[in-house]
Amino acid sequence: MKLLFKLIINCLWLAAMAAPLHGQTLTKEEKDALEAFNKMEYAAALSCAETLLATDGKRVDALFIGGESARNIGSLELAETYLQRIPDNAKKGIYAVTDLHLAQIRKALGKCDLAMESYLKYIAFFSQPDDLFIQQASKEMDDCVPLKEKPITASHVDVQPLGANINTPNSELAAFRYADRIYFTSSVPASKNSSSATRIFSALQDQAAQLLPENPKESDTDIANSTLTLQADRMYYTLCEKDKNGVKGRCEIWYRDRNYDGSWAFQKKVPRHINLPNYTTTQPSVGFDRAMKKEVLFFVSDRPGGKGKMDIWCCTIERDGTFGEPFNLPCNTPDDDVTPYFYTMTQTLFFSSDTPGGNGGFDIYRTEKAATGDWTAPQNMGTAVNSPFDELFFTFHTGSHQGYFSSNRPHGTATAKPKHTPDFDVYKARFFIDLGISIFNTADSTALPGCTLELLDMGTGKTDTTCVKLKDNHATLFMDPGKTYKLIVSQEGYFPVFKEISTVRINYAAVVEEKVWMKGMKGGTDEGNR
């Protein structure tokens, strides 16, 4: 059934894409999307679909293939964003399953009310009681678990404080890793002639942290929150005034461009329409927005026009070096929303907020920008990362697949009762993605125990292999973010199944479910083999 349905989808989708072209040949992007989807290379298919959506965000074919591909790689929030944009009058033929899949996605996300709405919509639209999908929807409707009852457990994330070369009795904030070097903000102690001040440091692995030479000489100025562009050719940071008593005042964003010899040029201030007079502008983060096809600068400000106290804003950085007009982001709340970090590879914005409903204090959230320009609903990173204390300044390093953040939790006691702990330390977080595998016999859809699983890490070219012999028909394997894997399922008397599984678009703790259908070598049909 599953293989037949997949083949029907592919054929109909090809026809659906070709129909509006009135005899024209498919473009390279359309061919690439179809080929990747046919091969079940969903990460590639999603990328191709997003290329099409960047040109026309209302293309139903691209919305569907983007949503289906995102669903298959476990990027459920993005899948929901694309599928919910498909209009009702287009939900026929290949697109008839849109509401059913949207309901399943929302159920998996714990959005029970929305899931029920989508289930009922699908059943009402296709009122055929003997339809297999109708029967499936009817069975799935009543067992949704609300989001608050589905926490990500600590087993999905390994959180550890960094070493004493970085963490000190002072606060360490705004850490990010570039290559093998970690940059962060900390304090230098007061002296007879100066008060304490925040400065930018860097540390290479376990070596002692060093002050950057670009730090200001004046003790009445704090520098903090440094960040680099993707090419590391520009460094942004915050400079904050202090009064004679050492109390921090208004902050502004500055930057330096890198010279040809690798040194940093003289600093420049971001224009006044960003550094709005009489208001604080701080915590810069830069990235490339694929929907707008422009470099962007995120920052935090208490300027007018926001939704609450401190809000996250964004502006474009044009090719001529000018900065566009700032706009307020939809993830903002009436409370403080701070420390944005935009991860370009997955178009994900991480930020912290003290809005009610979290674990206490500031929690880290994530929201992903779709090719259509929409932002997914912010998702709390869960108790594996967030604690009853404050978590701020999340960043992600591609090479090591590790996140970094600052917290004022006591070491090793993230579940302790909150107390006044003013000093922050930097933590690193290694995320694990659960791959839940269930195996069935194609002939009669019954559970098939005793299979052998092999999970090959294809992302780095290494030969790391996880091999598991199952007693029953289900197993959970662990994957790292940002990689491509090949799953091989085999058993004597059955044709082996090969599946490519990508975590390239996932850089947080997640669960990916994969159903495998095994066809016997003697007899049976080809139905459901994939």
Short mmCIF file of C-alpha atoms in Angstrom, two decimals:
data_model
loop_
_atom_site.label_atom_id
_atom_site.label_comp_id
_atom_site.label_asym_id
_atom_site.label_seq_id
_atom_site.Cartn_x
_atom_site.Cartn_y
_atom_site.Cartn_z
CA MET A 1 0.00 0.00 0.00
CA LYS A 2 2.71 2.48 0.99
CA LEU A 3 4.86 1.86 -2.10
CA LEU A 4 1.84 2.05 -4.38
CA PHE A 5 0.79 5.32 -2.74
CA LYS A 6 4.32 6.70 -3.15
CA LEU A 7 4.38 5.81 -6.85
CA ILE A 8 0.98 7.41 -7.38
CA ILE A 9 2.18 10.56 -5.62
CA ASN A 10 5.26 10.78 -7.81
CA CYS A 11 3.33 10.31 -11.05
CA LEU A 12 0.60 12.75 -10.09
CA TRP A 13 3.10 15.30 -8.86
CA LEU A 14 4.97 15.17 -12.17
CA ALA A 15 1.67 15.76 -13.95
CA ALA A 16 0.73 18.53 -11.53
CA MET A 17 4.02 20.30 -12.11
CA ALA A 18 3.87 19.90 -15.85
CA ALA A 19 0.22 20.95 -16.26
CA PRO A 20 0.58 24.70 -15.71
CA LEU A 21 3.54 24.88 -18.06
CA HIS A 22 1.36 24.33 -21.18
CA GLY A 23 3.81 22.13 -23.01
CA GLN A 24 6.96 23.77 -21.70
CA THR A 25 9.74 21.54 -20.44
CA LEU A 26 10.40 21.32 -16.72
CA THR A 27 13.04 23.64 -15.33
CA LYS A 28 16.21 22.27 -13.75
CA GLU A 29 14.86 23.05 -10.28
CA GLU A 30 11.62 21.18 -11.00
CA LYS A 31 13.48 18.18 -12.39
CA ASP A 32 15.86 18.17 -9.42
CA ALA A 33 12.98 18.33 -6.95
CA LEU A 34 11.11 15.49 -8.64
CA GLU A 35 14.21 13.31 -8.96
CA ALA A 36 15.18 13.82 -5.31
CA PHE A 37 11.64 13.07 -4.14
CA ASN A 38 11.46 9.92 -6.29
CA LYS A 39 14.71 8.71 -4.72
CA MET A 40 13.36 9.56 -1.25
CA GLU A 41 16.28 11.98 -0.78
CA TYR A 42 14.06 14.26 1.22
CA ALA A 43 16.65 16.80 2.36
CA ALA A 44 17.59 17.47 -1.27
CA ALA A 45 13.93 17.52 -2.32
CA LEU A 46 13.16 20.06 0.41
CA SER A 47 16.02 22.27 -0.72
CA CYS A 48 14.81 22.14 -4.34
CA ALA A 49 11.22 22.88 -3.31
CA GLU A 50 12.39 25.88 -1.31
CA THR A 51 14.26 27.16 -4.36
CA LEU A 52 10.96 27.09 -6.26
CA LEU A 53 9.10 28.73 -3.36
CA ALA A 54 11.63 31.54 -3.17
CA THR A 55 10.41 32.57 -6.63
CA ASP A 56 6.71 31.85 -6.08
CA GLY A 57 5.63 31.25 -2.50
CA LYS A 58 2.13 30.11 -3.55
CA ARG A 59 3.13 27.17 -5.76
CA VAL A 60 0.97 24.33 -4.52
CA ASP A 61 3.28 21.66 -5.97
CA ALA A 62 6.33 23.12 -4.23
CA LEU A 63 4.42 23.67 -0.98
CA PHE A 64 3.32 20.04 -1.01
CA ILE A 65 6.69 18.52 -1.87
CA GLY A 66 8.38 20.86 0.62
CA GLY A 67 5.93 19.91 3.35
CA GLU A 68 6.12 16.18 2.61
CA SER A 69 9.92 16.26 2.49
CA ALA A 70 10.16 18.22 5.74
CA ARG A 71 7.76 15.73 7.33
CA ASN A 72 9.89 12.79 6.25
CA ILE A 73 13.10 14.23 7.71
CA GLY A 74 11.43 15.11 11.01
CA SER A 75 11.30 18.89 10.55
CA LEU A 76 7.67 18.96 11.63
CA GLU A 77 7.25 22.68 12.31
CA LEU A 78 8.48 23.49 8.81
CA ALA A 79 6.25 20.77 7.32
CA GLU A 80 3.26 22.31 9.07
CA THR A 81 4.17 25.76 7.77
CA TYR A 82 4.22 24.60 4.15
CA LEU A 83 1.22 22.25 4.17
CA GLN A 84 -1.08 24.71 5.93
CA ARG A 85 -0.55 27.20 3.07
CA ILE A 86 -2.16 24.86 0.54
CA PRO A 87 -5.65 26.26 -0.19
CA ASP A 88 -8.73 24.06 0.26
CA ASN A 89 -9.69 24.27 -3.42
CA ALA A 90 -6.36 22.64 -4.34
CA LYS A 91 -6.76 19.63 -2.02
CA LYS A 92 -7.62 17.04 -4.62
CA GLY A 93 -5.71 14.39 -6.50
CA ILE A 94 -2.21 14.17 -5.08
CA TYR A 95 -2.97 16.95 -2.59
CA ALA A 96 -6.04 15.21 -1.13
CA VAL A 97 -4.01 13.88 1.83
CA THR A 98 -2.88 17.37 2.89
CA ASP A 99 -5.24 17.70 5.87
CA LEU A 100 -4.56 14.13 7.01
CA HIS A 101 -0.81 14.68 7.01
CA LEU A 102 -1.26 18.10 8.59
CA ALA A 103 -3.30 16.47 11.36
CA GLN A 104 -0.61 13.84 11.94
CA ILE A 105 2.08 16.53 12.11
CA ARG A 106 0.10 18.61 14.59
CA LYS A 107 -0.60 15.51 16.66
CA ALA A 108 3.13 14.75 16.80
CA LEU A 109 3.76 18.36 17.86
CA GLY A 110 1.20 18.06 20.65
CA LYS A 111 -1.16 20.62 19.06
CA CYS A 112 -4.22 18.54 19.84
CA ASP A 113 -6.93 21.11 19.07
CA LEU A 114 -5.44 21.93 15.68
CA ALA A 115 -4.84 18.24 14.97
CA MET A 116 -8.49 17.42 15.71
CA GLU A 117 -9.57 20.28 13.46
CA SER A 118 -7.48 18.91 10.58
CA TYR A 119 -8.66 15.32 11.12
CA LEU A 120 -12.33 16.39 11.08
CA LYS A 121 -11.74 18.56 8.04
CA TYR A 122 -10.22 15.64 6.16
CA ILE A 123 -13.01 13.23 7.17
CA ALA A 124 -15.75 15.74 6.27
CA PHE A 125 -14.22 16.51 2.89
CA PHE A 126 -13.77 12.85 1.93
CA SER A 127 -16.90 11.24 3.38
CA GLN A 128 -16.19 7.66 2.34
CA PRO A 129 -16.30 5.37 5.43
CA ASP A 130 -14.57 2.48 3.64
CA ASP A 131 -11.60 4.65 2.61
CA LEU A 132 -8.41 3.40 4.30
CA PHE A 133 -7.20 6.93 5.04
CA ILE A 134 -10.57 7.83 6.57
CA GLN A 135 -10.33 4.77 8.82
CA GLN A 136 -6.77 5.74 9.73
CA ALA A 137 -7.79 9.30 10.58
CA SER A 138 -10.69 8.07 12.74
CA LYS A 139 -8.36 5.83 14.75
CA GLU A 140 -5.73 8.54 15.27
CA MET A 141 -8.04 11.33 16.40
CA ASP A 142 -8.57 10.37 20.02
CA ASP A 143 -5.08 9.69 21.38
CA CYS A 144 -3.27 13.02 21.00
CA VAL A 145 -0.91 13.95 23.86
CA PRO A 146 -0.75 17.72 24.54
CA LEU A 147 2.59 19.45 24.06
CA LYS A 148 3.16 20.16 27.76
CA GLU A 149 2.91 16.43 28.47
CA LYS A 150 5.55 15.55 25.85
CA PRO A 151 8.84 16.94 27.21
CA ILE A 152 12.17 16.22 25.59
CA THR A 153 14.01 14.11 28.14
CA ALA A 154 17.57 14.77 29.25
CA SER A 155 18.75 11.64 27.42
CA HIS A 156 18.45 13.55 24.16
CA VAL A 157 21.06 16.17 25.15
CA ASP A 158 24.40 16.01 26.94
CA VAL A 159 25.01 19.36 28.67
CA GLN A 160 28.39 20.11 30.26
CA PRO A 161 30.03 23.33 31.54
CA LEU A 162 33.16 24.46 29.72
CA GLY A 163 36.53 24.36 31.45
CA ALA A 164 38.18 26.75 33.88
CA ASN A 165 40.05 28.44 31.03
CA ILE A 166 36.71 30.01 30.07
CA ASN A 167 34.39 29.85 33.09
CA THR A 168 35.50 31.97 36.05
CA PRO A 169 33.84 33.39 39.19
CA ASN A 170 32.66 36.22 36.91
CA SER A 171 29.90 35.92 34.31
CA GLU A 172 30.76 34.49 30.89
CA LEU A 173 28.25 35.34 28.18
CA ALA A 174 27.70 35.46 24.41
CA ALA A 175 29.95 32.51 23.56
CA PHE A 176 30.27 31.28 19.99
CA ARG A 177 32.73 28.99 18.28
CA TYR A 178 34.51 29.78 15.02
CA ALA A 179 36.82 26.98 13.80
CA ASP A 180 38.61 25.76 16.96
CA ARG A 181 38.40 29.05 18.83
CA ILE A 182 35.66 30.12 21.25
CA TYR A 183 34.86 33.82 21.62
CA PHE A 184 32.98 35.08 24.67
CA THR A 185 32.35 38.07 26.93
CA SER A 186 33.61 38.27 30.51
CA SER A 187 34.70 40.83 33.07
CA VAL A 188 38.09 42.23 33.95
CA PRO A 189 38.42 43.20 37.62
CA ALA A 190 38.46 46.74 38.89
CA SER A 191 41.73 48.45 39.79
CA LYS A 192 42.68 51.58 41.71
CA ASN A 193 42.22 53.69 38.61
CA SER A 194 39.29 51.93 36.94
CA SER A 195 36.09 50.04 37.60
CA SER A 196 35.41 46.52 36.37
CA ALA A 197 34.44 46.26 32.72
CA THR A 198 33.24 43.60 30.29
CA ARG A 199 35.65 42.60 27.54
CA ILE A 200 35.78 40.12 24.67
CA PHE A 201 38.04 37.09 25.06
CA SER A 202 38.95 34.13 22.91
CA ALA A 203 40.29 30.71 23.84
CA LEU A 204 41.75 27.92 21.73
CA GLN A 205 40.65 24.51 23.04
CA ASP A 206 42.01 24.13 26.59
CA GLN A 207 44.46 27.01 26.40
CA ALA A 208 44.14 30.12 28.54
CA ALA A 209 41.70 32.75 27.31
CA GLN A 210 43.19 35.90 25.82
CA LEU A 211 41.85 39.43 25.58
CA LEU A 212 41.21 40.56 22.02
CA PRO A 213 43.41 43.52 21.08
CA GLU A 214 40.32 45.29 19.71
CA ASN A 215 38.92 45.79 23.22
CA PRO A 216 38.56 49.46 24.23
CA LYS A 217 41.24 50.99 26.44
CA GLU A 218 38.78 53.17 28.36
CA SER A 219 37.41 51.66 31.56
CA ASP A 220 34.15 53.62 31.27
CA THR A 221 33.06 51.59 28.24
CA ASP A 222 31.84 48.00 28.20
CA ILE A 223 32.22 45.85 25.10
CA ALA A 224 30.22 42.64 24.70
CA ASN A 225 28.22 40.33 22.44
CA SER A 226 30.66 39.88 19.57
CA THR A 227 29.68 37.95 16.45
CA LEU A 228 31.26 37.21 13.06
CA THR A 229 29.80 37.13 9.58
CA LEU A 230 29.74 33.82 7.71
CA GLN A 231 33.03 34.66 5.96
CA ALA A 232 34.51 36.11 9.18
CA ASP A 233 35.26 39.31 7.26
CA ARG A 234 33.32 41.53 9.66
CA MET A 235 32.90 41.53 13.44
CA TYR A 236 29.89 43.13 15.12
CA TYR A 237 29.74 43.90 18.84
CA THR A 238 28.07 46.11 21.43
CA LEU A 239 29.55 49.13 23.19
CA CYS A 240 27.76 50.33 26.33
CA GLU A 241 28.20 53.55 28.24
CA LYS A 242 28.78 53.58 32.01
CA ASP A 243 28.25 56.41 34.44
CA LYS A 244 30.78 57.43 37.10
CA ASN A 245 29.38 54.81 39.45
CA GLY A 246 29.96 52.03 36.93
CA VAL A 247 26.26 51.58 36.12
CA LYS A 248 25.70 50.45 32.54
CA GLY A 249 23.69 52.80 30.37
CA ARG A 250 22.67 52.91 26.72
CA CYS A 251 24.24 50.40 24.30
CA GLU A 252 25.00 50.67 20.57
CA ILE A 253 26.16 48.25 17.88
CA TRP A 254 29.53 48.79 16.20
CA TYR A 255 31.54 46.77 13.69
CA ARG A 256 35.00 46.30 12.23
CA ASP A 257 35.91 44.98 8.78
CA ARG A 258 38.84 42.63 8.35
CA ASN A 259 41.90 43.94 6.51
CA TYR A 260 43.73 41.97 3.84
CA ASP A 261 46.48 41.10 6.34
CA GLY A 262 43.96 39.56 8.75
CA SER A 263 43.91 42.46 11.21
CA TRP A 264 40.79 44.42 12.03
CA ALA A 265 40.16 47.91 10.63
CA PHE A 266 39.01 50.93 12.64
CA GLN A 267 35.60 50.52 14.21
CA LYS A 268 32.44 52.02 12.72
CA LYS A 269 29.05 52.62 14.25
CA VAL A 270 25.92 51.13 12.74
CA PRO A 271 23.68 54.00 11.41
CA ARG A 272 21.30 56.02 13.57
CA HIS A 273 18.15 54.35 12.24
CA ILE A 274 19.51 51.14 13.82
CA ASN A 275 21.21 52.72 16.86
CA LEU A 276 18.15 54.83 17.58
CA PRO A 277 19.06 57.78 19.86
CA ASN A 278 17.93 57.48 23.49
CA TYR A 279 17.31 53.72 23.18
CA THR A 280 19.47 50.64 23.65
CA THR A 281 20.54 48.56 20.64
CA THR A 282 22.49 45.42 21.47
CA GLN A 283 23.17 41.68 20.93
CA PRO A 284 23.85 41.58 17.16
CA SER A 285 23.68 38.39 15.09
CA VAL A 286 24.25 38.13 11.34
CA GLY A 287 23.29 35.57 8.73
CA PHE A 288 21.95 35.11 5.21
CA ASP A 289 18.18 35.07 4.69
CA ARG A 290 17.46 32.77 1.75
CA ALA A 291 13.87 34.00 1.36
CA MET A 292 15.00 37.62 0.96
CA LYS A 293 18.31 36.59 -0.67
CA LYS A 294 20.12 39.11 1.50
CA GLU A 295 22.44 39.28 4.46
CA VAL A 296 20.54 40.23 7.61
CA LEU A 297 21.37 41.72 11.00
CA PHE A 298 19.32 40.69 14.03
CA PHE A 299 19.50 42.78 17.19
CA VAL A 300 17.69 43.56 20.44
CA SER A 301 16.26 46.94 21.35
CA ASP A 302 13.76 48.71 23.59
CA ARG A 303 12.93 51.11 20.74
CA PRO A 304 9.29 52.13 20.08
CA GLY A 305 7.10 49.95 17.88
CA GLY A 306 7.84 46.64 19.57
CA LYS A 307 5.51 44.15 21.21
CA GLY A 308 6.93 44.31 24.71
CA LYS A 309 9.97 45.27 26.73
CA MET A 310 13.14 44.21 24.91
CA ASP A 311 12.28 42.97 21.42
CA ILE A 312 14.17 41.26 18.60
CA TRP A 313 14.48 43.29 15.42
CA CYS A 314 15.99 42.62 12.01
CA CYS A 315 17.27 44.64 9.07
CA THR A 316 18.82 43.76 5.74
CA ILE A 317 22.44 44.49 4.87
CA GLU A 318 22.49 45.53 1.23
CA ARG A 319 25.23 44.74 -1.25
CA ASP A 320 26.44 48.34 -1.14
CA GLY A 321 26.94 48.02 2.63
CA THR A 322 23.91 50.07 3.66
CA PHE A 323 21.44 48.88 6.28
CA GLY A 324 17.71 48.56 5.60
CA GLU A 325 14.90 49.75 7.84
CA PRO A 326 14.46 47.59 10.96
CA PHE A 327 11.36 45.43 11.32
CA ASN A 328 9.96 43.66 14.37
CA LEU A 329 9.89 39.85 14.37
CA PRO A 330 6.70 37.81 14.93
CA CYS A 331 8.32 35.72 17.69
CA ASN A 332 8.33 38.68 20.10
CA THR A 333 6.11 38.66 23.19
CA PRO A 334 4.97 41.30 25.73
CA ASP A 335 7.96 40.21 27.85
CA ASP A 336 11.72 40.34 27.20
CA ASP A 337 12.90 38.56 24.04
CA VAL A 338 16.68 38.67 23.75
CA THR A 339 19.97 37.11 22.55
CA PRO A 340 19.05 36.21 18.95
CA TYR A 341 21.27 33.84 16.97
CA PHE A 342 20.50 33.03 13.33
CA TYR A 343 21.83 29.71 12.04
CA THR A 344 21.98 30.18 8.29
CA MET A 345 22.24 26.52 7.28
CA THR A 346 18.77 25.68 8.60
CA GLN A 347 17.37 29.26 8.61
CA THR A 348 16.71 28.86 12.33
CA LEU A 349 16.56 31.72 14.80
CA PHE A 350 17.40 30.80 18.39
CA PHE A 351 16.54 33.31 21.11
CA SER A 352 15.72 33.56 24.81
CA SER A 353 12.51 34.80 26.39
CA ASP A 354 11.12 35.08 29.90
CA THR A 355 7.54 34.86 28.70
CA PRO A 356 5.27 32.72 30.94
CA GLY A 357 4.96 29.03 30.12
CA GLY A 358 8.66 28.18 30.19
CA ASN A 359 10.74 26.37 32.77
CA GLY A 360 11.55 29.51 34.76
CA GLY A 361 13.61 32.61 34.07
CA PHE A 362 14.82 32.95 30.50
CA ASP A 363 14.32 29.88 28.29
CA ILE A 364 15.85 29.19 24.88
CA TYR A 365 13.43 28.92 21.96
CA ARG A 366 13.81 28.28 18.24
CA THR A 367 11.82 29.33 15.19
CA GLU A 368 12.56 28.46 11.57
CA LYS A 369 12.07 30.72 8.55
CA ALA A 370 10.40 29.05 5.58
CA ALA A 371 11.15 29.84 1.95
CA THR A 372 7.73 31.53 1.80
CA GLY A 373 8.90 34.10 4.36
CA ASP A 374 6.78 32.64 7.18
CA TRP A 375 8.27 31.87 10.59
CA THR A 376 7.31 28.64 12.35
CA ALA A 377 5.75 28.91 15.81
CA PRO A 378 8.51 29.25 18.44
CA GLN A 379 9.40 25.96 20.13
CA ASN A 380 10.86 25.69 23.62
CA MET A 381 14.12 23.71 23.58
CA GLY A 382 12.84 21.61 26.47
CA THR A 383 14.07 20.67 29.93
CA ALA A 384 17.12 18.98 28.44
CA VAL A 385 18.53 22.48 27.84
CA ASN A 386 16.35 24.86 29.84
CA SER A 387 16.24 24.87 33.64
CA PRO A 388 14.41 26.82 36.39
CA PHE A 389 17.27 29.34 36.04
CA ASP A 390 18.23 31.55 33.06
CA GLU A 391 19.52 30.26 29.71
CA LEU A 392 20.80 32.85 27.25
CA PHE A 393 22.97 33.34 24.15
CA PHE A 394 22.47 30.01 22.36
CA THR A 395 24.77 29.44 19.35
CA PHE A 396 25.51 26.39 17.22
CA HIS A 397 28.80 25.18 15.72
CA THR A 398 28.44 23.25 12.46
CA GLY A 399 31.72 21.35 12.56
CA SER A 400 31.28 19.82 16.01
CA HIS A 401 27.45 19.70 15.89
CA GLN A 402 27.41 21.28 19.36
CA GLY A 403 25.46 24.14 20.83
CA TYR A 404 26.78 26.70 23.32
CA PHE A 405 24.81 28.80 25.79
CA SER A 406 25.15 30.65 29.09
CA SER A 407 23.26 29.78 32.26
CA ASN A 408 23.32 30.82 35.90
CA ARG A 409 22.28 27.34 37.09
CA PRO A 410 24.41 25.65 39.75
CA HIS A 411 26.70 23.11 38.10
CA GLY A 412 25.04 19.73 37.77
CA THR A 413 21.84 20.76 39.56
CA ALA A 414 19.66 22.15 36.81
CA THR A 415 16.55 20.87 38.61
CA ALA A 416 17.37 22.55 41.93
CA LYS A 417 15.10 25.25 43.29
CA PRO A 418 15.89 28.69 41.85
CA LYS A 419 17.86 31.10 43.93
CA HIS A 420 19.73 34.30 43.26
CA THR A 421 22.71 33.20 41.19
CA PRO A 422 23.97 36.26 39.33
CA ASP A 423 27.01 34.74 37.65
CA PHE A 424 26.71 32.92 34.33
CA ASP A 425 28.88 30.12 32.95
CA VAL A 426 29.16 28.83 29.40
CA TYR A 427 27.83 25.34 28.68
CA LYS A 428 28.10 23.13 25.64
CA ALA A 429 25.28 20.88 24.51
CA ARG A 430 25.58 17.84 22.30
CA PHE A 431 22.24 16.96 20.74
CA PHE A 432 21.06 13.49 19.84
CA ILE A 433 18.30 12.64 17.40
CA ASP A 434 16.30 9.50 18.16
CA LEU A 435 15.63 7.36 15.09
CA GLY A 436 12.67 5.13 15.93
CA ILE A 437 12.48 2.21 13.49
CA SER A 438 9.47 -0.12 13.17
CA ILE A 439 9.60 -3.06 10.74
CA PHE A 440 6.64 -4.81 9.12
CA ASN A 441 5.99 -7.67 6.72
CA THR A 442 4.67 -6.39 3.41
CA ALA A 443 2.52 -9.46 2.79
CA ASP A 444 0.19 -9.06 5.78
CA SER A 445 1.32 -5.82 7.53
CA THR A 446 2.27 -7.72 10.69
CA ALA A 447 5.28 -6.88 12.85
CA LEU A 448 8.48 -8.49 11.58
CA PRO A 449 10.95 -9.32 14.39
CA GLY A 450 14.54 -10.51 14.11
CA CYS A 451 15.85 -8.07 11.50
CA THR A 452 19.37 -6.63 11.41
CA LEU A 453 19.83 -2.85 11.26
CA GLU A 454 22.89 -1.04 9.98
CA LEU A 455 23.18 2.73 10.22
CA LEU A 456 26.01 4.13 8.10
CA ASP A 457 27.26 7.66 8.71
CA MET A 458 27.57 9.09 5.19
CA GLY A 459 27.87 12.75 6.17
CA THR A 460 31.60 12.79 6.95
CA GLY A 461 32.68 10.00 4.63
CA LYS A 462 33.70 7.90 7.62
CA THR A 463 32.85 4.24 7.95
CA ASP A 464 31.25 4.51 11.39
CA THR A 465 28.52 1.88 11.53
CA THR A 466 25.92 0.97 14.10
CA CYS A 467 24.77 -2.65 13.67
CA VAL A 468 21.87 -3.99 15.72
CA LYS A 469 20.18 -7.42 15.73
CA LEU A 470 16.55 -7.01 16.84
CA LYS A 471 14.53 -9.36 19.00
CA ASP A 472 11.23 -7.68 18.14
CA ASN A 473 10.30 -5.29 15.32
CA HIS A 474 11.25 -1.96 16.90
CA ALA A 475 14.49 -0.22 17.83
CA THR A 476 15.75 3.27 18.61
CA LEU A 477 19.12 4.39 17.24
CA PHE A 478 20.88 7.67 17.93
CA MET A 479 21.97 10.12 15.23
CA ASP A 480 23.91 13.38 15.30
CA PRO A 481 22.55 16.61 13.81
CA GLY A 482 23.80 17.88 10.47
CA LYS A 483 24.57 14.51 8.89
CA THR A 484 23.36 12.08 6.25
CA TYR A 485 22.88 8.42 7.11
CA LYS A 486 22.05 5.26 5.19
CA LEU A 487 19.78 2.79 6.96
CA ILE A 488 20.05 -0.85 5.83
CA VAL A 489 17.46 -3.35 7.07
CA SER A 490 17.99 -7.03 6.29
CA GLN A 491 16.71 -10.47 7.23
CA GLU A 492 17.17 -13.88 5.69
CA GLY A 493 14.41 -14.61 3.19
CA TYR A 494 13.57 -10.93 2.60
CA PHE A 495 14.84 -8.32 0.18
CA PRO A 496 17.01 -5.75 2.02
CA VAL A 497 15.73 -2.20 2.31
CA PHE A 498 17.98 0.84 1.90
CA LYS A 499 16.90 4.27 3.11
CA GLU A 500 18.71 7.59 3.21
CA ILE A 501 18.01 9.57 6.37
CA SER A 502 19.16 13.17 6.67
CA THR A 503 19.54 15.25 9.83
CA VAL A 504 21.08 18.18 7.95
CA ARG A 505 18.07 20.36 8.73
CA ILE A 506 17.93 19.40 12.42
CA ASN A 507 20.25 21.00 14.98
CA TYR A 508 18.33 20.28 18.17
CA ALA A 509 17.05 17.24 20.08
CA ALA A 510 14.36 15.51 18.02
CA VAL A 511 12.64 12.22 17.30
CA VAL A 512 12.38 10.80 13.77
CA GLU A 513 10.07 7.84 13.16
CA GLU A 514 10.74 5.48 10.25
CA LYS A 515 8.50 2.58 9.17
CA VAL A 516 10.17 -0.13 7.09
CA TRP A 517 8.25 -2.65 4.99
CA MET A 518 10.07 -5.89 4.12
CA LYS A 519 9.13 -7.96 1.06
CA GLY A 520 9.65 -11.71 1.16
CA MET A 521 11.76 -13.25 -1.58
CA LYS A 522 9.18 -15.98 -2.18
CA GLY A 523 5.71 -14.85 -3.17
CA GLY A 524 4.08 -11.69 -1.85
CA THR A 525 3.58 -8.46 -3.70
CA ASP A 526 5.60 -5.35 -4.15
CA GLU A 527 3.05 -3.40 -2.18
CA GLY A 528 4.48 -1.34 0.70
CA ASN A 529 8.12 -2.26 0.15
CA ARG A 530 9.23 1.26 0.85
#
